[in-house]
CSV table of C-alpha atoms and ligand atoms in Angstrom, one decimal:
chain,number,residue,atom,x,y,z
A,1,MET,CA,84.3,79.3,119.8
A,2,ARG,CA,84.7,80.6,116.2
A,3,LYS,CA,87.9,79.4,114.6
A,4,VAL,CA,89.4,82.6,112.7
A,5,SER,CA,92.4,83.7,110.9
A,6,VAL,CA,93.9,87.2,109.4
A,7,PHE,CA,96.5,87.0,107.2
A,8,GLY,CA,98.5,89.6,106.7
A,9,ALA,CA,98.0,90.3,110.8
A,10,THR,CA,100.5,92.7,110.8
A,11,GLY,CA,99.8,95.0,108.5
A,12,SER,CA,97.3,97.8,108.9
A,13,VAL,CA,93.6,95.6,108.0
A,14,GLY,CA,95.4,92.7,109.6
A,15,GLN,CA,95.8,95.2,112.8
A,16,ASN,CA,92.6,96.6,112.5
A,17,THR,CA,90.9,92.6,112.1
A,18,ILE,CA,93.1,91.9,115.7
A,19,ASP,CA,91.6,95.1,117.0
A,20,LEU,CA,88.1,93.8,117.1
A,21,ILE,CA,89.7,90.6,117.8
A,22,ASP,CA,90.8,91.6,121.0
A,23,ARG,CA,88.1,93.5,121.7
A,24,ASP,CA,86.4,89.8,122.0
A,25,ALA,CA,88.6,87.0,122.5
A,26,THR,CA,86.9,84.8,124.3
A,27,ALA,CA,84.8,84.5,121.0
A,28,TYR,CA,87.2,83.4,119.0
A,29,ASP,CA,89.7,80.7,118.4
A,30,VAL,CA,92.5,82.0,116.6
A,31,VAL,CA,94.1,79.4,114.5
A,32,ALA,CA,96.9,81.6,111.8
A,33,LEU,CA,98.2,84.2,112.2
A,34,THR,CA,100.6,85.7,109.2
A,35,GLY,CA,103.4,88.6,108.6
A,36,GLY,CA,105.9,89.4,105.9
A,37,ALA,CA,109.3,91.3,107.7
A,38,ASN,CA,107.5,92.3,111.0
A,39,ILE,CA,108.6,89.3,113.4
A,40,GLU,CA,108.4,91.3,116.8
A,41,LYS,CA,105.2,92.3,116.1
A,42,LEU,CA,102.9,88.9,114.6
A,43,ALA,CA,104.7,86.7,117.3
A,44,GLU,CA,103.5,89.9,120.1
A,45,ASP,CA,100.6,89.0,118.5
A,46,ALA,CA,99.9,85.4,118.5
A,47,ARG,CA,101.3,84.3,121.8
A,48,ARG,CA,98.0,87.3,123.6
A,49,LEU,CA,96.0,85.6,121.0
A,50,ASN,CA,97.2,81.9,121.7
A,51,ALA,CA,96.9,81.1,117.9
A,52,ASP,CA,98.0,77.8,116.5
A,53,ILE,CA,100.4,78.8,114.5
A,54,ALA,CA,102.8,82.6,113.6
A,55,VAL,CA,103.6,81.9,109.9
A,56,THR,CA,106.2,84.5,108.1
A,57,ALA,CA,106.2,85.1,104.3
A,58,HIS,CA,109.6,85.6,104.2
A,59,ASP,CA,111.9,81.5,103.8
A,60,ASP,CA,115.0,83.4,105.9
A,61,ARG,CA,113.2,85.0,109.1
A,62,LEU,CA,111.9,81.5,110.0
A,63,ASP,CA,114.5,81.1,113.1
A,64,ASP,CA,114.2,84.5,113.6
A,65,LEU,CA,110.6,83.9,114.4
A,66,ARG,CA,110.9,80.9,116.5
A,67,ALA,CA,113.3,82.3,118.0
A,68,ALA,CA,110.7,85.6,119.2
A,69,LEU,CA,107.5,82.3,119.7
A,70,ALA,CA,110.4,80.4,121.7
A,71,GLY,CA,108.3,79.5,125.3
A,72,SER,CA,105.1,79.8,123.8
A,73,ALA,CA,103.4,76.6,122.4
A,74,VAL,CA,102.9,78.7,119.3
A,75,GLU,CA,103.8,76.8,115.7
A,76,ALA,CA,106.3,79.2,113.5
A,77,ALA,CA,106.6,78.3,109.8
A,78,ALA,CA,108.1,80.6,106.7
A,79,GLY,CA,107.4,80.5,102.9
A,80,GLN,CA,104.7,81.1,100.2
A,81,SER,CA,103.5,76.6,100.9
A,82,ALA,CA,103.5,77.3,104.4
A,83,LEU,CA,101.1,80.2,104.3
A,84,THR,CA,99.6,77.9,101.4
A,85,GLU,CA,99.6,75.2,104.1
A,86,ALA,CA,98.2,77.5,107.1
A,87,ALA,CA,94.9,78.5,104.3
A,88,ALA,CA,94.4,74.9,104.2
A,89,ARG,CA,93.8,74.4,108.0
A,90,PRO,CA,89.5,73.7,109.9
A,91,THR,CA,88.7,77.8,110.0
A,92,ASP,CA,85.8,79.3,109.8
A,93,TRP,CA,86.2,83.1,109.1
A,94,VAL,CA,89.5,84.4,107.7
A,95,MET,CA,90.8,87.3,106.7
A,96,SER,CA,92.6,88.0,103.3
A,97,ALA,CA,94.5,90.9,103.9
A,98,ILE,CA,98.3,90.5,102.2
A,99,VAL,CA,99.2,93.1,99.9
A,100,GLY,CA,99.4,91.8,96.0
A,101,ALA,CA,98.8,88.5,94.3
A,102,ALA,CA,100.8,86.9,97.7
A,103,GLY,CA,96.8,86.4,98.6
A,104,LEU,CA,95.9,84.8,95.8
A,105,PRO,CA,97.0,81.0,97.1
A,106,PRO,CA,96.4,81.2,100.6
A,107,GLY,CA,92.9,82.9,99.4
A,108,LEU,CA,91.8,80.0,96.9
A,109,GLU,CA,93.2,77.8,99.4
A,110,ALA,CA,91.1,79.2,102.3
A,111,LEU,CA,87.8,78.6,100.2
A,112,LYS,CA,88.3,75.2,99.0
A,113,GLN,CA,88.4,74.8,102.6
A,114,GLY,CA,84.9,75.7,102.9
A,115,ALA,CA,86.1,79.1,105.2
A,116,THR,CA,84.0,82.3,105.5
A,117,LEU,CA,86.9,84.3,103.0
A,118,ALA,CA,86.7,88.6,104.0
A,119,LEU,CA,88.5,89.7,101.1
A,120,ALA,CA,89.9,92.6,101.9
A,121,ASN,CA,93.2,91.2,99.1
A,122,LYS,CA,91.3,92.8,96.2
A,123,GLU,CA,94.3,91.1,94.1
A,124,THR,CA,92.7,88.1,94.5
A,125,LEU,CA,89.4,89.1,92.1
A,126,VAL,CA,91.7,91.1,89.7
A,127,CYS,CA,94.0,88.2,88.8
A,128,ALA,CA,91.9,85.9,88.9
A,129,GLY,CA,88.0,87.1,89.8
A,130,LYS,CA,86.1,84.2,87.5
A,131,LEU,CA,89.1,81.2,89.4
A,132,VAL,CA,88.1,82.6,93.0
A,133,MET,CA,84.1,83.2,92.2
A,134,GLU,CA,83.8,79.4,91.3
A,135,THR,CA,86.0,78.4,94.2
A,136,ALA,CA,83.8,80.0,96.5
A,137,GLN,CA,80.4,77.8,94.6
A,138,SER,CA,82.2,74.4,93.9
A,139,HIS,CA,82.8,74.5,97.6
A,140,ASP,CA,80.3,76.1,99.4
A,141,ALA,CA,81.9,79.5,100.6
A,142,ARG,CA,81.3,82.2,101.1
A,143,LEU,CA,83.0,85.5,99.3
A,144,LEU,CA,82.0,89.1,102.0
A,145,PRO,CA,83.7,92.4,100.6
A,146,VAL,CA,86.2,94.0,103.2
A,147,ASP,CA,87.5,97.0,100.9
A,148,SER,CA,84.9,100.1,102.3
A,149,GLU,CA,83.6,100.7,98.7
A,150,HIS,CA,82.5,97.6,98.0
A,151,SER,CA,81.6,96.9,101.8
A,152,ALA,CA,79.2,99.1,101.4
A,153,VAL,CA,78.4,98.5,98.1
A,154,PHE,CA,77.4,94.3,99.7
A,155,GLN,CA,75.3,96.5,102.7
A,156,ALA,CA,72.8,98.6,100.5
A,157,LEU,CA,71.9,95.1,97.8
A,158,VAL,CA,70.9,93.4,101.5
A,159,GLY,CA,67.1,92.2,100.0
A,160,GLU,CA,67.4,93.5,97.0
A,161,ASP,CA,67.5,91.4,93.6
A,162,MET,CA,70.6,91.8,91.1
A,163,GLU,CA,68.1,92.1,88.4
A,164,ALA,CA,66.4,94.9,89.9
A,165,VAL,CA,70.2,97.0,90.0
A,166,GLU,CA,71.1,100.5,87.0
A,167,ARG,CA,74.0,101.3,88.2
A,168,ILE,CA,77.0,100.8,90.9
A,169,ILE,CA,78.6,103.7,91.8
A,170,ILE,CA,82.5,103.8,93.4
A,171,THR,CA,83.2,106.5,95.7
A,172,ALA,CA,87.1,107.7,95.3
A,173,SER,CA,88.2,109.8,97.7
A,174,GLY,CA,91.1,111.6,94.5
A,175,GLY,CA,93.4,110.3,96.9
A,176,ALA,CA,96.7,113.1,98.2
A,177,PHE,CA,97.2,115.0,94.5
A,178,ARG,CA,92.8,115.5,94.2
A,179,ASP,CA,94.4,119.4,94.1
A,180,TRP,CA,97.7,119.0,92.8
A,181,PRO,CA,97.2,121.4,89.7
A,182,LEU,CA,98.1,118.0,86.4
A,183,SER,CA,101.3,120.0,85.6
A,184,ASP,CA,102.8,118.8,89.1
A,185,LEU,CA,102.2,115.3,89.4
A,186,ALA,CA,104.9,114.4,87.4
A,187,ASN,CA,107.8,115.3,90.5
A,188,ALA,CA,105.6,114.1,92.7
A,189,THR,CA,107.7,111.7,95.3
A,190,VAL,CA,106.9,109.3,97.1
A,191,GLU,CA,106.4,110.8,100.1
A,192,GLN,CA,104.1,113.3,99.5
A,193,ALA,CA,101.9,109.8,97.7
A,194,SER,CA,102.1,108.5,101.2
A,195,ASN,CA,99.4,110.5,102.5
A,196,HIS,CA,96.3,110.4,102.1
A,197,PRO,CA,94.5,112.8,103.8
A,198,ASN,CA,91.2,110.9,104.7
A,199,TRP,CA,92.5,108.2,105.5
A,200,ASN,CA,95.5,105.7,107.0
A,201,MET,CA,97.1,102.6,105.3
A,202,GLY,CA,99.3,100.4,104.6
A,203,GLN,CA,102.1,102.4,101.8
A,204,ARG,CA,101.7,100.8,98.9
A,205,ILE,CA,97.7,101.3,98.7
A,206,THR,CA,97.6,104.6,100.0
A,207,ILE,CA,100.3,105.3,96.9
A,208,ASP,CA,97.6,103.9,94.7
A,209,SER,CA,95.0,105.8,96.4
A,210,ALA,CA,97.2,109.0,94.6
A,211,SER,CA,97.2,107.4,91.2
A,212,MET,CA,93.6,106.0,91.3
A,213,PHE,CA,95.5,102.7,90.8
A,214,ASN,CA,93.7,101.5,94.2
A,215,LYS,CA,90.6,103.1,92.5
A,216,ALA,CA,91.0,100.4,89.4
A,217,LEU,CA,91.6,97.5,90.8
A,218,GLU,CA,88.8,98.1,92.6
A,219,LEU,CA,86.4,98.7,88.7
A,220,ILE,CA,87.5,95.0,88.1
A,221,GLU,CA,87.1,94.5,91.9
A,222,THR,CA,83.2,95.7,91.4
A,223,LYS,CA,82.8,93.6,88.4
A,224,GLU,CA,83.6,90.3,90.2
A,225,PHE,CA,82.5,90.3,92.5
A,226,PHE,CA,79.1,91.6,91.9
A,227,ALA,CA,78.8,90.4,88.4
A,228,VAL,CA,77.9,93.8,87.1
A,229,SER,CA,79.3,94.6,83.4
A,230,PRO,CA,81.9,96.9,82.9
A,231,ASP,CA,78.9,99.7,82.1
A,232,GLN,CA,76.8,99.7,84.9
A,233,ILE,CA,79.9,100.4,87.2
A,234,GLU,CA,80.8,104.3,88.3
A,235,VAL,CA,83.5,106.0,89.3
A,236,ILE,CA,82.7,108.8,91.4
A,237,VAL,CA,85.2,111.5,93.2
A,238,HIS,CA,84.1,112.7,97.3
A,239,PRO,CA,87.4,114.4,99.1
A,240,GLU,CA,85.7,113.8,102.4
A,241,SER,CA,85.2,109.1,102.3
A,242,ILE,CA,81.4,109.6,104.2
A,243,VAL,CA,79.0,107.9,101.0
A,244,HIS,CA,81.4,104.1,100.6
A,245,SER,CA,79.6,103.2,97.4
A,246,LEU,CA,76.1,104.1,96.3
A,247,VAL,CA,74.1,101.8,95.0
A,248,GLY,CA,71.7,103.0,91.9
A,249,PHE,CA,67.9,100.3,90.8
A,250,LYS,CA,65.6,100.7,87.7
A,251,ASP,CA,63.0,103.0,89.7
A,252,GLY,CA,65.1,106.0,90.0
A,253,ALA,CA,65.7,105.1,93.5
A,254,VAL,CA,69.9,104.5,94.8
A,255,MET,CA,71.1,103.5,98.6
A,256,ALA,CA,74.3,105.1,100.1
A,257,HIS,CA,76.4,103.3,102.3
A,258,MET,CA,77.5,106.5,104.5
A,259,GLY,CA,80.5,106.1,108.0
A,260,ALA,CA,83.5,107.7,109.1
A,261,PRO,CA,86.3,106.5,107.4
A,262,ASP,CA,87.1,103.9,109.8
A,263,MET,CA,88.1,100.3,108.2
A,264,ARG,CA,86.8,99.1,111.0
A,265,HIS,CA,83.7,99.0,110.0
A,266,ALA,CA,83.5,97.0,107.3
A,267,ILE,CA,86.0,94.5,108.9
A,268,GLY,CA,83.5,94.3,111.6
A,269,TYR,CA,80.7,94.2,109.4
A,270,ALA,CA,82.0,91.1,107.2
A,271,LEU,CA,83.6,89.5,110.6
A,272,ASN,CA,80.0,89.3,112.6
A,273,TRP,CA,77.5,89.7,109.3
A,274,PRO,CA,74.9,88.0,108.9
A,275,GLU,CA,74.7,90.1,113.0
A,276,ARG,CA,75.4,93.7,113.0
A,277,ARG,CA,76.9,94.3,116.9
A,278,ASP,CA,78.4,96.8,118.1
A,279,LEU,CA,82.0,98.4,116.0
A,280,PRO,CA,84.4,101.1,118.2
A,281,VAL,CA,83.4,103.1,115.1
A,282,GLU,CA,82.6,107.2,115.4
A,283,ARG,CA,79.4,107.8,114.3
A,284,LEU,CA,78.6,110.1,112.0
A,285,ASN,CA,77.0,113.7,113.1
A,286,LEU,CA,76.1,115.1,108.9
A,287,ALA,CA,75.2,119.0,110.6
A,288,LYS,CA,78.4,118.9,112.3
A,289,LEU,CA,80.0,118.2,108.6
A,290,GLY,CA,77.8,120.8,106.8
A,291,GLN,CA,78.3,119.3,103.0
A,292,LEU,CA,79.1,117.0,100.2
A,293,ARG,CA,80.8,117.3,97.6
A,294,PHE,CA,81.1,114.6,94.3
A,295,HIS,CA,82.5,115.5,91.2
A,296,GLU,CA,83.2,113.8,88.3
A,297,PRO,CA,87.1,111.9,88.7
A,298,ASP,CA,89.5,113.5,85.4
A,299,GLU,CA,90.4,111.0,83.0
A,300,ALA,CA,93.6,112.6,81.6
A,301,ARG,CA,94.7,113.1,85.4
A,302,TYR,CA,94.0,109.0,85.9
A,303,PRO,CA,95.2,107.4,83.1
A,304,ALA,CA,94.7,104.0,85.4
A,305,LEU,CA,90.9,104.3,84.8
A,306,ARG,CA,90.8,104.3,81.5
A,307,LEU,CA,93.6,100.5,81.8
A,308,ALA,CA,91.3,99.4,84.0
A,309,ARG,CA,88.0,99.8,82.2
A,310,ASN,CA,89.8,98.5,78.6
A,311,VAL,CA,90.7,95.5,81.1
A,312,MET,CA,87.1,94.6,81.7
A,313,GLU,CA,86.3,95.0,78.3
A,314,ARG,CA,89.3,92.1,77.3
A,315,GLY,CA,89.2,89.7,80.1
A,316,GLY,CA,90.9,86.7,79.7
A,317,LEU,CA,94.0,87.3,82.1
A,318,SER,CA,94.6,90.6,81.7
A,319,GLY,CA,93.7,91.1,85.5
A,320,ALA,CA,95.6,89.0,86.9
A,321,VAL,CA,98.8,91.3,83.8
A,322,PHE,CA,97.6,94.4,85.4
A,323,ASN,CA,97.8,93.4,88.8
A,324,ALA,CA,101.0,92.6,88.5
A,325,ALA,CA,102.6,95.6,86.2
A,326,LYS,CA,101.0,97.7,88.4
A,327,GLU,CA,102.9,95.9,91.4
A,328,ARG,CA,106.6,96.3,89.7
A,329,ALA,CA,105.7,100.1,88.2
A,330,LEU,CA,104.4,100.4,92.2
A,331,ASP,CA,108.2,99.1,93.5
A,332,HIS,CA,110.6,101.0,90.8
A,333,PHE,CA,108.4,104.7,91.9
A,334,ILE,CA,109.3,103.4,95.1
A,335,SER,CA,113.0,102.7,95.2
A,336,ARG,CA,112.6,106.6,93.1
A,337,ARG,CA,113.9,104.4,89.8
A,338,ILE,CA,110.6,106.2,87.3
A,339,GLY,CA,108.0,109.2,88.3
A,340,PHE,CA,104.7,109.1,88.7
A,341,LEU,CA,103.1,109.0,86.3
A,342,GLU,CA,105.2,107.5,83.9
A,343,MET,CA,103.8,104.1,86.4
A,344,ALA,CA,100.0,104.2,84.4
A,345,ASP,CA,103.3,104.5,80.9
A,346,ILE,CA,105.1,101.2,82.5
A,347,VAL,CA,101.6,99.8,82.7
A,348,GLU,CA,100.3,100.2,78.9
A,349,THR,CA,103.7,99.1,77.8
A,350,VAL,CA,102.8,95.3,79.0
A,351,LEU,CA,99.2,95.3,79.0
A,352,ASP,CA,99.9,96.4,74.7
A,353,ARG,CA,103.0,93.4,75.1
A,354,PHE,CA,100.7,90.9,76.5
A,355,GLU,CA,97.7,91.3,73.8
A,356,ALA,CA,100.3,91.5,70.7
A,357,THR,CA,101.5,88.5,71.6
A,358,ASP,CA,99.3,85.8,70.3
A,359,SER,CA,97.0,83.6,72.6
A,360,LEU,CA,98.7,83.9,76.1
A,361,LEU,CA,95.7,86.5,78.4
A,362,ASP,CA,93.7,83.6,77.0
A,363,ALA,CA,95.3,80.5,78.4
A,364,GLN,CA,93.2,78.7,80.0
A,365,PHE,CA,92.2,80.2,83.6
A,366,ASP,CA,93.9,78.1,86.8
A,367,LEU,CA,96.4,79.4,89.2
A,368,ASP,CA,99.6,78.0,87.3
A,369,ASN,CA,98.6,80.1,84.4
A,370,VAL,CA,97.8,83.4,86.6
A,371,LEU,CA,100.8,82.2,88.0
A,372,GLN,CA,102.7,81.9,85.6
A,373,THR,CA,101.2,85.2,83.4
A,374,ASP,CA,102.3,87.7,87.1
A,375,HIS,CA,105.6,86.2,86.3
A,376,LEU,CA,106.2,86.9,83.2
A,377,ALA,CA,103.8,90.6,83.5
A,378,ARG,CA,106.1,91.8,86.3
A,379,LYS,CA,109.6,90.7,83.8
A,380,TRP,CA,108.3,93.2,81.3
A,381,ALA,CA,106.8,95.6,83.8
A,382,ASP,CA,111.1,95.7,84.5
A,383,GLU,CA,111.6,95.5,80.9
A,384,ALA,CA,109.5,98.5,80.5
A,385,VAL,CA,111.7,100.3,83.8
A,386,THR,CA,114.6,99.5,81.6
A,387,LYS,CA,113.9,100.3,78.7
A,388,THR,CA,112.4,104.8,79.8
A,389,THR,CA,115.1,104.6,82.7
A,390,GLY,CA,118.4,103.5,80.4
B,401,LIG,P1,100.6,96.5,104.0
B,401,LIG,O1,101.5,96.6,104.1
B,401,LIG,O2,99.0,97.4,106.1
B,401,LIG,O3,99.8,95.0,105.1
B,401,LIG,C1,100.2,94.7,104.2
B,401,LIG,C2,100.2,92.3,105.3
B,401,LIG,O4,101.0,91.2,103.8
B,401,LIG,C3,101.3,92.3,106.0
B,401,LIG,O5,101.0,91.7,106.9
B,401,LIG,C4,103.3,92.2,105.9
B,401,LIG,O6,103.8,91.5,106.4
B,401,LIG,C5,101.9,91.3,104.5
B,401,LIG,N1,102.8,90.9,104.1
B,401,LIG,C6,104.4,91.7,103.2
B,401,LIG,N2,104.1,91.6,101.3
B,401,LIG,C7,103.7,90.1,101.9
B,401,LIG,C8,104.5,88.0,100.9
B,401,LIG,N3,104.5,88.4,100.0
B,401,LIG,N4,103.7,86.7,101.6
B,401,LIG,C9,102.4,87.1,102.6
B,401,LIG,N5,102.8,88.7,102.7
B,401,LIG,C10,102.5,90.2,102.4
B,401,LIG,O7,98.9,96.4,103.2
B,401,LIG,P2,97.9,96.9,103.9
B,401,LIG,O8,96.9,96.0,105.6
B,401,LIG,O9,96.9,98.5,103.7
B,401,LIG,O10,96.7,96.2,102.7
B,401,LIG,C11,96.5,95.0,102.7
B,401,LIG,C12,95.0,94.2,101.6
B,401,LIG,O11,93.7,95.3,101.4
B,401,LIG,C13,95.5,95.1,100.2
B,401,LIG,O12,95.1,94.5,99.4
B,401,LIG,C14,95.2,96.3,100.0
B,401,LIG,O13,94.5,97.1,98.8
B,401,LIG,C15,93.3,95.9,101.2
B,401,LIG,N6,92.5,97.2,101.5
B,401,LIG,C16,93.1,98.1,102.6
B,401,LIG,C17,92.8,99.0,103.1
B,401,LIG,C18,93.2,99.1,104.5
B,401,LIG,O14,92.7,100.5,104.7
B,401,LIG,N7,94.8,99.8,104.5
B,401,LIG,C19,91.0,99.1,102.7
B,401,LIG,C20,90.9,98.1,101.8
B,401,LIG,C21,91.5,97.4,101.4
B,401,LIG,P3,104.8,93.4,107.5
B,401,LIG,O15,104.5,94.1,107.0
B,401,LIG,O16,104.7,92.3,108.3
B,401,LIG,O17,105.9,93.0,106.4
């Protein structure tokens, strides 16, 4: 039996992962399931899958979790350090599906144990790509992408030599506002931004899709994961979300990965890798689809893409700044303190402030510095919001 853990088990990717584990439950020995506020779901899944331990990220919910697990053999724990401790338990395969930079410490810990890390949490690579890739290498651990775009690229590269790769083309659905006039975006509401046309995902990534901050994070993730230069990475808007991404080779060939927009494909691919097994996803009928459309993204509409390109060129700890400032800007948009378009302004203000402050972005690349940078960027994002809103 394979020992598996799911970090962020109560979320959208986590629940899709559990759906696949449930379908073949005798093949898996579940070590740890983790969640945040959704104690009921965490306890229910931990009981059914007979997990060794369930962890909530919230210290003050430990009693609730214990009560929900009463009478079962599942151990309960709470808090950020408990998450990292759970990641240190011997496991073959770990799903990293916590949302935000909070996913970084447990992900790194799993790699240090030599586990295969299925990475949905793109923030891990955006904040600390160099550190994560080096940790995986030095502990002989494997990193498998779960973002559908990166899974697509990974699959298109099987058997290929990276030397032959000319470019990687990441597709973007365009999110909730792809057909809105630019002039209406300033007044876009949280509810409108939370409604993705193609994918059913958590609220934060759905809003990030509307602003293209999700695609911006994915550009950086592509650079870190596949070790390509920024000018080898392109973004193309593809409203149908059927082509998940493409790889262009030196000889002009382009390999595209296609499938229905269902995260269980990318999750199942990472779960079954290096094999391919049956997955409960809809089969494509291209004749029924009729047409697939593609067009270039408008950078005036999506400043997040320009900022991500600056971050890729700048390197150092700028990815950690970008992600943390984005996370806080998103918090403030969700709590209705700032408007939709102001999120990019806040992120740019924080990046500029770091750039203007000697050596902050070029500090040594270790976990402590990444976390300190993350903390400071959040503080400066809050200050920038206060300045904007008064
Ligand atoms: P969700 O918001 O649906 O779920 C997030 C999970 O993380 C939940 O289990 C949540 O617990 C937990 N969580 C929230 N805050 C913390 C914290 N501070 N510490 C520890 N755990 C926490 O997110 P998604 O599943 O949509 O996304 C997860 C990750 O996967 C993100 O990085 C996202 O970018 C990436 N991703 C998601 C895709 C999707 O289809 N949803 C596609 C590709 C990538 P609780 O809900 O109990 O509070």
